[in-house]
Every structure is written in structure tokens, then in C-alpha cells.
Amino acid sequence: MILVDSSVWIDFFNGRESRETDLLAFLLGRRVLLTGDLILVEVLQGFRRDREVETARQALLALPCADMVGEVVALDSARNDRSLRRKGVTVRKTIDVIIATFCIRNGHVLLHADRDFEPMTDHLGLRTA
């Protein structure tokens, strides 16, 4: 299954064209895509107008939505962050480590447009679209 990161959804809802938004547009309705509680927070907090929030909320909730953080993912995320730091990699946002760890643990592919995931692909085995 493919989890779509907020970096792609935000560009998609803002009408920005990129390889990732084009892929998202192609996959919608053709593949089962996954969203998650953390993705919902990141995407929906950025809208200024209630009407836009509601449109995005409906679109996102039309997809399966996973609870992304629990005890196991939290512990694994901390371990992954420490592992990256030992390799000289500092991840700017804890939420990105959590999202990557969730994907790794559950065998999901991540569709993203955020360079912070690159070291997690290189060092942790995160699979990306």
C-alpha cells in the first residue's frame, strides 16, 4: 500500500505540479492509497478557509486512515532517530521519523516530496514511490 505524505497532499491541494502530484493524480481511483492521523493534522492545519478544509477533509477521509503512532512505533521511531544521528544525520522533524518508521514497520511505500526522507531511505530501508 502507498502512504501519501502531507508534502504531496499540500502541493496537490495548492495546484502545484510535480512528479509526485502527477503520480498522486494518476493513482487516485486506480490504487488503494493510505492516509494517517498525522498526515491529516499536517495537511488540514494549513488551510485558511473552512470550505477548503472541508473539501480536503472529505477527500482524505475517503481513503483508509491509519492510527500511525502507538507504543511500538514510538519506540522504533526513537531508535531510528538515534541510529540516524549516530550516522551524522539529523532529521529536522520528529514527525517525519514517525511517518517513515510507520511505513517501514507496516511494509508501506511512501509517496513524498520532502528531502528529509532521503536519509531514511538510504539508512533505514524506507521504500518510496
PDB file of C-alpha atoms in Angstrom:
ATOM      1  CA  MET A   1       0.000   0.000   0.000  1.00  0.00           C
ATOM      2  CA  ILE A   2       1.142   3.564  -0.630  1.00  0.00           C
ATOM      3  CA  LEU A   3       1.001   6.163   2.139  1.00  0.00           C
ATOM      4  CA  VAL A   4       0.849   9.686   0.714  1.00  0.00           C
ATOM      5  CA  ASP A   5       2.795  12.190   2.802  1.00  0.00           C
ATOM      6  CA  SER A   6       1.472  15.639   3.628  1.00  0.00           C
ATOM      7  CA  SER A   7       4.206  17.194   1.451  1.00  0.00           C
ATOM      8  CA  VAL A   8       2.486  15.737  -1.625  1.00  0.00           C
ATOM      9  CA  TRP A   9      -1.079  16.451  -0.482  1.00  0.00           C
ATOM     10  CA  ILE A  10      -0.244  20.082   0.276  1.00  0.00           C
ATOM     11  CA  ASP A  11       1.233  20.578  -3.188  1.00  0.00           C
ATOM     12  CA  PHE A  12      -1.721  18.707  -4.720  1.00  0.00           C
ATOM     13  CA  PHE A  13      -4.357  20.838  -2.959  1.00  0.00           C
ATOM     14  CA  ASN A  14      -2.431  24.005  -3.861  1.00  0.00           C
ATOM     15  CA  GLY A  15      -2.396  23.030  -7.549  1.00  0.00           C
ATOM     16  CA  ARG A  16       1.394  22.684  -7.766  1.00  0.00           C
ATOM     17  CA  GLU A  17       2.507  20.316 -10.496  1.00  0.00           C
ATOM     18  CA  SER A  18       5.378  17.954  -9.784  1.00  0.00           C
ATOM     19  CA  ARG A  19       6.349  14.372 -10.405  1.00  0.00           C
ATOM     20  CA  GLU A  20       4.788  13.463  -7.052  1.00  0.00           C
ATOM     21  CA  THR A  21       1.484  15.296  -7.572  1.00  0.00           C
ATOM     22  CA  ASP A  22       1.208  13.860 -11.080  1.00  0.00           C
ATOM     23  CA  LEU A  23       1.742  10.382  -9.641  1.00  0.00           C
ATOM     24  CA  LEU A  24      -0.865  11.038  -6.937  1.00  0.00           C
ATOM     25  CA  ALA A  25      -3.385  12.210  -9.540  1.00  0.00           C
ATOM     26  CA  PHE A  26      -2.692   9.083 -11.591  1.00  0.00           C
ATOM     27  CA  LEU A  27      -3.031   6.731  -8.594  1.00  0.00           C
ATOM     28  CA  LEU A  28      -6.258   8.223  -7.221  1.00  0.00           C
ATOM     29  CA  GLY A  29      -9.048   5.814  -8.117  1.00  0.00           C
ATOM     30  CA  ARG A  30      -6.604   3.248  -9.524  1.00  0.00           C
ATOM     31  CA  ARG A  31      -4.860   2.072  -6.360  1.00  0.00           C
ATOM     32  CA  VAL A  32      -5.775   1.951  -2.723  1.00  0.00           C
ATOM     33  CA  LEU A  33      -3.905   4.815  -1.120  1.00  0.00           C
ATOM     34  CA  LEU A  34      -3.479   5.271   2.604  1.00  0.00           C
ATOM     35  CA  THR A  35      -3.564   8.324   4.790  1.00  0.00           C
ATOM     36  CA  GLY A  36      -2.903   8.572   8.502  1.00  0.00           C
ATOM     37  CA  ASP A  37      -3.825  10.620  11.527  1.00  0.00           C
ATOM     38  CA  LEU A  38      -0.531  12.536  11.431  1.00  0.00           C
ATOM     39  CA  ILE A  39      -0.988  13.300   7.740  1.00  0.00           C
ATOM     40  CA  LEU A  40      -4.483  14.655   8.449  1.00  0.00           C
ATOM     41  CA  VAL A  41      -3.089  17.033  11.067  1.00  0.00           C
ATOM     42  CA  GLU A  42      -0.288  18.324   8.861  1.00  0.00           C
ATOM     43  CA  VAL A  43      -2.498  18.862   5.818  1.00  0.00           C
ATOM     44  CA  LEU A  44      -5.627  20.284   7.432  1.00  0.00           C
ATOM     45  CA  GLN A  45      -3.847  22.716   9.762  1.00  0.00           C
ATOM     46  CA  GLY A  46      -2.549  24.658   6.782  1.00  0.00           C
ATOM     47  CA  PHE A  47      -5.865  25.765   5.281  1.00  0.00           C
ATOM     48  CA  ARG A  48      -7.204  29.239   5.973  1.00  0.00           C
ATOM     49  CA  ARG A  49     -10.786  28.825   4.713  1.00  0.00           C
ATOM     50  CA  ASP A  50     -13.300  26.462   6.265  1.00  0.00           C
ATOM     51  CA  ARG A  51     -14.633  25.459   2.844  1.00  0.00           C
ATOM     52  CA  GLU A  52     -11.147  24.358   1.722  1.00  0.00           C
ATOM     53  CA  VAL A  53     -10.612  22.421   4.952  1.00  0.00           C
ATOM     54  CA  GLU A  54     -13.888  20.589   4.450  1.00  0.00           C
ATOM     55  CA  THR A  55     -13.083  19.705   0.823  1.00  0.00           C
ATOM     56  CA  ALA A  56      -9.664  18.369   1.791  1.00  0.00           C
ATOM     57  CA  ARG A  57     -11.063  16.537   4.836  1.00  0.00           C
ATOM     58  CA  GLN A  58     -13.624  14.737   2.696  1.00  0.00           C
ATOM     59  CA  ALA A  59     -11.024  13.785   0.100  1.00  0.00           C
ATOM     60  CA  LEU A  60      -8.579  12.480   2.695  1.00  0.00           C
ATOM     61  CA  LEU A  61     -11.196  10.587   4.683  1.00  0.00           C
ATOM     62  CA  ALA A  62     -12.369   8.834   1.520  1.00  0.00           C
ATOM     63  CA  LEU A  63      -9.102   6.873   1.897  1.00  0.00           C
ATOM     64  CA  PRO A  64      -8.316   4.346   4.605  1.00  0.00           C
ATOM     65  CA  CYS A  65      -6.892   6.246   7.589  1.00  0.00           C
ATOM     66  CA  ALA A  66      -4.368   4.609   9.909  1.00  0.00           C
ATOM     67  CA  ASP A  67      -3.542   5.400  13.501  1.00  0.00           C
ATOM     68  CA  MET A  68       0.175   5.898  12.991  1.00  0.00           C
ATOM     69  CA  VAL A  69       1.638   6.203  16.473  1.00  0.00           C
ATOM     70  CA  GLY A  70       1.419   3.695  19.252  1.00  0.00           C
ATOM     71  CA  GLU A  71       3.923   2.351  21.727  1.00  0.00           C
ATOM     72  CA  VAL A  72       5.761   0.142  19.216  1.00  0.00           C
ATOM     73  CA  VAL A  73       6.074   2.818  16.501  1.00  0.00           C
ATOM     74  CA  ALA A  74       7.084   5.399  19.128  1.00  0.00           C
ATOM     75  CA  LEU A  75       9.870   3.182  20.461  1.00  0.00           C
ATOM     76  CA  ASP A  76      11.057   2.219  16.984  1.00  0.00           C
ATOM     77  CA  SER A  77      10.980   5.884  15.896  1.00  0.00           C
ATOM     78  CA  ALA A  78      13.208   6.884  18.806  1.00  0.00           C
ATOM     79  CA  ARG A  79      15.607   4.045  17.931  1.00  0.00           C
ATOM     80  CA  ASN A  80      15.619   5.065  14.256  1.00  0.00           C
ATOM     81  CA  ASP A  81      16.278   8.714  15.097  1.00  0.00           C
ATOM     82  CA  ARG A  82      19.182   7.754  17.357  1.00  0.00           C
ATOM     83  CA  SER A  83      20.545   5.450  14.654  1.00  0.00           C
ATOM     84  CA  LEU A  84      20.460   8.274  12.093  1.00  0.00           C
ATOM     85  CA  ARG A  85      22.172  10.691  14.481  1.00  0.00           C
ATOM     86  CA  ARG A  86      24.972   8.142  15.053  1.00  0.00           C
ATOM     87  CA  LYS A  87      25.480   8.222  11.276  1.00  0.00           C
ATOM     88  CA  GLY A  88      25.675  12.025  11.325  1.00  0.00           C
ATOM     89  CA  VAL A  89      22.133  12.576  10.033  1.00  0.00           C
ATOM     90  CA  THR A  90      19.888  14.981  11.896  1.00  0.00           C
ATOM     91  CA  VAL A  91      16.232  14.817  10.916  1.00  0.00           C
ATOM     92  CA  ARG A  92      14.580  18.227  11.237  1.00  0.00           C
ATOM     93  CA  LYS A  93      11.108  16.990  12.196  1.00  0.00           C
ATOM     94  CA  THR A  94      10.294  14.143  14.565  1.00  0.00           C
ATOM     95  CA  ILE A  95       7.013  13.575  12.726  1.00  0.00           C
ATOM     96  CA  ASP A  96       8.972  12.551   9.605  1.00  0.00           C
ATOM     97  CA  VAL A  97      10.813   9.842  11.540  1.00  0.00           C
ATOM     98  CA  ILE A  98       7.475   8.598  12.874  1.00  0.00           C
ATOM     99  CA  ILE A  99       5.918   8.514   9.383  1.00  0.00           C
ATOM    100  CA  ALA A 100       8.939   6.688   7.941  1.00  0.00           C
ATOM    101  CA  THR A 101       9.019   4.210  10.823  1.00  0.00           C
ATOM    102  CA  PHE A 102       5.294   3.530  10.419  1.00  0.00           C
ATOM    103  CA  CYS A 103       5.857   2.756   6.718  1.00  0.00           C
ATOM    104  CA  ILE A 104       8.886   0.563   7.381  1.00  0.00           C
ATOM    105  CA  ARG A 105       7.115  -1.451  10.118  1.00  0.00           C
ATOM    106  CA  ASN A 106       3.991  -1.974   8.016  1.00  0.00           C
ATOM    107  CA  GLY A 107       5.633  -2.574   4.639  1.00  0.00           C
ATOM    108  CA  HIS A 108       4.103   0.539   3.066  1.00  0.00           C
ATOM    109  CA  VAL A 109       5.655   2.603   0.291  1.00  0.00           C
ATOM    110  CA  LEU A 110       5.826   6.355   0.951  1.00  0.00           C
ATOM    111  CA  LEU A 111       4.963   8.919  -1.717  1.00  0.00           C
ATOM    112  CA  HIS A 112       6.611  12.146  -0.570  1.00  0.00           C
ATOM    113  CA  ALA A 113       8.146  15.407  -1.756  1.00  0.00           C
ATOM    114  CA  ASP A 114      10.329  16.038   1.296  1.00  0.00           C
ATOM    115  CA  ARG A 115      14.112  15.663   1.218  1.00  0.00           C
ATOM    116  CA  ASP A 116      14.119  14.768   4.924  1.00  0.00           C
ATOM    117  CA  PHE A 117      13.021  11.247   3.998  1.00  0.00           C
ATOM    118  CA  GLU A 118      16.086  10.591   1.815  1.00  0.00           C
ATOM    119  CA  PRO A 119      18.405   9.504   4.680  1.00  0.00           C
ATOM    120  CA  MET A 120      15.668   7.204   5.941  1.00  0.00           C
ATOM    121  CA  THR A 121      15.596   5.563   2.526  1.00  0.00           C
ATOM    122  CA  ASP A 122      19.378   5.258   2.472  1.00  0.00           C
ATOM    123  CA  HIS A 123      19.942   4.141   6.083  1.00  0.00           C
ATOM    124  CA  LEU A 124      16.677   2.617   7.344  1.00  0.00           C
ATOM    125  CA  GLY A 125      15.261   0.912   4.260  1.00  0.00           C
ATOM    126  CA  LEU A 126      12.263   3.181   3.739  1.00  0.00           C
ATOM    127  CA  ARG A 127      10.668   2.362   0.375  1.00  0.00           C
ATOM    128  CA  THR A 128       9.470   5.328  -1.660  1.00  0.00           C
ATOM    129  CA  ALA A 129       7.316   5.759  -4.753  1.00  0.00           C
TER     130      ALA A 129
END
